[in-house]
Coordinates of C-alpha atoms in Angstrom, one line a residue:
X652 CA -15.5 29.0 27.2
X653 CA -15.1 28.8 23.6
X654 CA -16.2 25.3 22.0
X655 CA -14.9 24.5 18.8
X656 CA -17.2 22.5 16.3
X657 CA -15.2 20.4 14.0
X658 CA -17.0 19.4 10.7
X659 CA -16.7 15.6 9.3
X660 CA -15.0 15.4 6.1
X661 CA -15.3 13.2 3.3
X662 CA -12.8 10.9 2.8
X663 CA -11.0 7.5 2.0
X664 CA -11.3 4.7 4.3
X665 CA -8.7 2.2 3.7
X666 CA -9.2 -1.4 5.2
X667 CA -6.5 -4.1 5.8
X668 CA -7.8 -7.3 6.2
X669 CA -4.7 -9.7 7.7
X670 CA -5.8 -13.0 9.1
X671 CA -7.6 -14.7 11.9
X672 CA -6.2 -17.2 14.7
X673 CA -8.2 -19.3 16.8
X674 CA -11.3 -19.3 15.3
X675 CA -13.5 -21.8 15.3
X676 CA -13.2 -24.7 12.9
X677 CA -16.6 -25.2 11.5
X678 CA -15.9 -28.4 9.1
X679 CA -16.3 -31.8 10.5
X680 CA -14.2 -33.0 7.5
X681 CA -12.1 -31.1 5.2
X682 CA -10.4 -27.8 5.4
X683 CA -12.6 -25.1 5.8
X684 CA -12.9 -22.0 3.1
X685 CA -12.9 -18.8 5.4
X686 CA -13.9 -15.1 3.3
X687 CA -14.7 -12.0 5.4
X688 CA -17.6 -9.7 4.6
X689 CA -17.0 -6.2 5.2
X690 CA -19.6 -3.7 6.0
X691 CA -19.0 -0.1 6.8
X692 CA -22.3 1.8 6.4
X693 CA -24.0 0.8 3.6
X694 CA -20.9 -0.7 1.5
X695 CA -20.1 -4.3 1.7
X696 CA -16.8 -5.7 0.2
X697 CA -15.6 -9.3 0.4
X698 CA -12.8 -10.9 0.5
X699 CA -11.1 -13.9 -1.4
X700 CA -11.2 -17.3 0.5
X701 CA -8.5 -17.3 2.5
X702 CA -5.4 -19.3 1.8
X703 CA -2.8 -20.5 5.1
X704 CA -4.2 -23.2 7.4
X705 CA -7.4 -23.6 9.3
X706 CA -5.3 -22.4 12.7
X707 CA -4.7 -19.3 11.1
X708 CA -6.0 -18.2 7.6
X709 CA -4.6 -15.4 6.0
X710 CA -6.0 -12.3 3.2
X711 CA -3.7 -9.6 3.2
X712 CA -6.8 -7.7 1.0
X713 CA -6.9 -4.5 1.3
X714 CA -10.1 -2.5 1.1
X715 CA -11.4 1.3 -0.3
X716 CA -14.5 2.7 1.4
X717 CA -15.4 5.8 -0.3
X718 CA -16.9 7.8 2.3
X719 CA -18.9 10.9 2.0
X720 CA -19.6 13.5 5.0
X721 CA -22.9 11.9 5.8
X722 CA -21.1 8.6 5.9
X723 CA -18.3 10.0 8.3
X724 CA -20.7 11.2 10.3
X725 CA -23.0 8.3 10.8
X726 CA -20.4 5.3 10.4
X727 CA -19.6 4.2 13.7
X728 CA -18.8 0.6 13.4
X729 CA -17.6 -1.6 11.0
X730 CA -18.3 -5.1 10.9
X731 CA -16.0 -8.2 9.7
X732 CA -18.1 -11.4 9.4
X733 CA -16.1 -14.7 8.9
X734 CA -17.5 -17.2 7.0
X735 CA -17.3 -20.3 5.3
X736 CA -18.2 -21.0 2.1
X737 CA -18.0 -24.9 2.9
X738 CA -20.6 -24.2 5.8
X739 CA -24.1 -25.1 5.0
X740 CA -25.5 -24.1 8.2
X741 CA -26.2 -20.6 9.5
X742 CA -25.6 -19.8 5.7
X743 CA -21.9 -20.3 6.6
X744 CA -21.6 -18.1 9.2
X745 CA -18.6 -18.6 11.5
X746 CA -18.1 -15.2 13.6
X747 CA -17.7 -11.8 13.3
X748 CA -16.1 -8.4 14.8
X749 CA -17.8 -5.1 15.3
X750 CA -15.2 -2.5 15.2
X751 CA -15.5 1.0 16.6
X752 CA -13.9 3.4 14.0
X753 CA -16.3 6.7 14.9
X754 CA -12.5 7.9 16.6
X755 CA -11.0 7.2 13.6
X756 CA -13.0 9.5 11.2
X757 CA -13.2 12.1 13.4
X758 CA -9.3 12.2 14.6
X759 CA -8.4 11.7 10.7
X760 CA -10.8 14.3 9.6
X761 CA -9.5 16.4 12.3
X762 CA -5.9 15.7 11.4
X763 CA -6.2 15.2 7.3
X764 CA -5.7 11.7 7.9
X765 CA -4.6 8.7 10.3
X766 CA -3.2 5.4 10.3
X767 CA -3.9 2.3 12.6
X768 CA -1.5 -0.4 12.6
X769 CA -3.4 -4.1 12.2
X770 CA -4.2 -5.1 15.3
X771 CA -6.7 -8.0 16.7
X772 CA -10.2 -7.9 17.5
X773 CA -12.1 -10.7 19.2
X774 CA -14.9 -12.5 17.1
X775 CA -18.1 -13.1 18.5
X776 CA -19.7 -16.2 17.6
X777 CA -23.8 -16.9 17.3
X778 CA -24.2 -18.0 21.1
X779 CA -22.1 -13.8 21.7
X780 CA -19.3 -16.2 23.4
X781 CA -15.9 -15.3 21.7
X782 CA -13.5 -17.6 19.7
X783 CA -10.5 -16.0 18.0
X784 CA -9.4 -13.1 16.9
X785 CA -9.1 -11.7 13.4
X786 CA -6.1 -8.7 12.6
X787 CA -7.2 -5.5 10.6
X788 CA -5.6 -2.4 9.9
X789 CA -7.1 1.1 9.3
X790 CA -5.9 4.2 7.2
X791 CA -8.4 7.0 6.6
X792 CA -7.6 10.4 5.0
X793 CA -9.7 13.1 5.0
X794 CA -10.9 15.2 1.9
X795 CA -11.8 18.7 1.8
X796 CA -12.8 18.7 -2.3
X797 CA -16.6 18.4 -2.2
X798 CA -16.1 17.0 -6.0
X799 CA -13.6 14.4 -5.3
X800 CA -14.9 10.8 -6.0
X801 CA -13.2 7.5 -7.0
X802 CA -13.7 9.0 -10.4
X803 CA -10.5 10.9 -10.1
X804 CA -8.4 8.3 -8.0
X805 CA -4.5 10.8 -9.1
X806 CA -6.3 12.7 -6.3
X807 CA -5.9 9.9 -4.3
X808 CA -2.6 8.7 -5.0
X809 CA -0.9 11.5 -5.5
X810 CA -1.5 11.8 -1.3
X811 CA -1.0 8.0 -1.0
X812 CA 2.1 8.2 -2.6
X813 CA 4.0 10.7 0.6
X814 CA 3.1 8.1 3.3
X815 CA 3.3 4.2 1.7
X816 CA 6.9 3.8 1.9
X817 CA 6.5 3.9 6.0
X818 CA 2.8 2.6 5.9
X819 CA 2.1 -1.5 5.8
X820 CA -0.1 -0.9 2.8
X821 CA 2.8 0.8 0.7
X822 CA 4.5 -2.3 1.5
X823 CA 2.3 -4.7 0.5
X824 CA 1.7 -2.4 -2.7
X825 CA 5.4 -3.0 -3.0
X826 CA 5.7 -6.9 -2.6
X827 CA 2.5 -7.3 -5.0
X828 CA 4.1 -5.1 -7.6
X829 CA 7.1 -7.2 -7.1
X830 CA 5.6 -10.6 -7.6
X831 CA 3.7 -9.4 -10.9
X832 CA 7.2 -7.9 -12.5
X833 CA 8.6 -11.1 -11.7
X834 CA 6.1 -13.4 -12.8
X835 CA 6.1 -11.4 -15.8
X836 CA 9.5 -11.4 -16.6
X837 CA 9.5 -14.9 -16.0
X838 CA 6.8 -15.9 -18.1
X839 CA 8.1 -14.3 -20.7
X840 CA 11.7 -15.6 -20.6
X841 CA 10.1 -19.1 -20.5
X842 CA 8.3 -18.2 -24.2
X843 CA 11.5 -17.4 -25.6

């Protein structure tokens, strides 16, 4: 029996951060001021506070993880932790989720890329009960150019580009770009 090795690629890791629902509401007064800190490996992005109401606060960030082989290879999880920036306690800390996305490098690398539609993952809280759930979506694609960095991101886009119109990032690239034109055009109508 032949077994076939497959290599770990470099690659692009994109991260959609949606909302969360049901989590739990840590001010006693007040509205609380929910941001997500992502880790995956050794990079850490965060988002903005959220906007939407406590019952279901929404992002809609998305998130580029520049991954290298060694990364690929030893990234297994990534973890969202919700937090407050209210919260004085626990250093705000509300819950988080631990995502397994080892299956995801390795099919993407294997395939030259793959896309996850936002789904929800359960937050744990302190005590490891669970409370909530926050949505996140996954795209990575896989990149055989050894020099290929953020440096160069027409690399990137030019790839990007195929896939966005089916793809709920290339919509939300679409809507943002909207909104900017318009608010653009609208300032400037206003000046004249």
């Amino acid at each position: 029996m032949n077994k076939k090795t497959h290599r770990m690629k470099r690659g692009i890791l994109e991260v959609l951060v949606v909302n969360a629902k049901g989590i739990i509401h840590t001010n006693l007064v007040g509205t609380p001021s929910y941001y997500v800190i992502i880790e995956c490996g050794t990079q850490t992005r965060i988002t903005k506070v959220s906007s939407g109401k406590h019952e279901k606060p929404r992002w809609n960030e998305k998130f580029i993880f520049d991954l290298s082989e060694f990364d690929c290879k030893n990234s297994t999880y990534l973890k969202c932790r919700i937090m407050d920036k209210e919260l004085f306690r626990n250093a705000g800390f509300v819950g988080e989720a631990k995502i397994f996305i080892g299956g995801i490098l390795l099919e993407g690398s294997e395939q030259g890329d793959i896309e996850i539609q936002p789904a929800a993952y359960n937050v744990v809280l302190q005590d490891h009960t669970y409370k909530g759930q926050i949505k996140i979506g996954f795209k990575f694609i896989a990149n055989n150019n050894e020099k290929y960095s953020m440096e160069k991101p027409d690399q990137f886009k030019a790839s990007e580009k195929k896939e966005s119109s089916n793809s709920i990032f290339g919509w939300i690239w679409r809507i943002s770009l909207w909104k900017i034109l318009f608010f653009c055009q609208h300032k400037s109508s206003k000046s004249h």
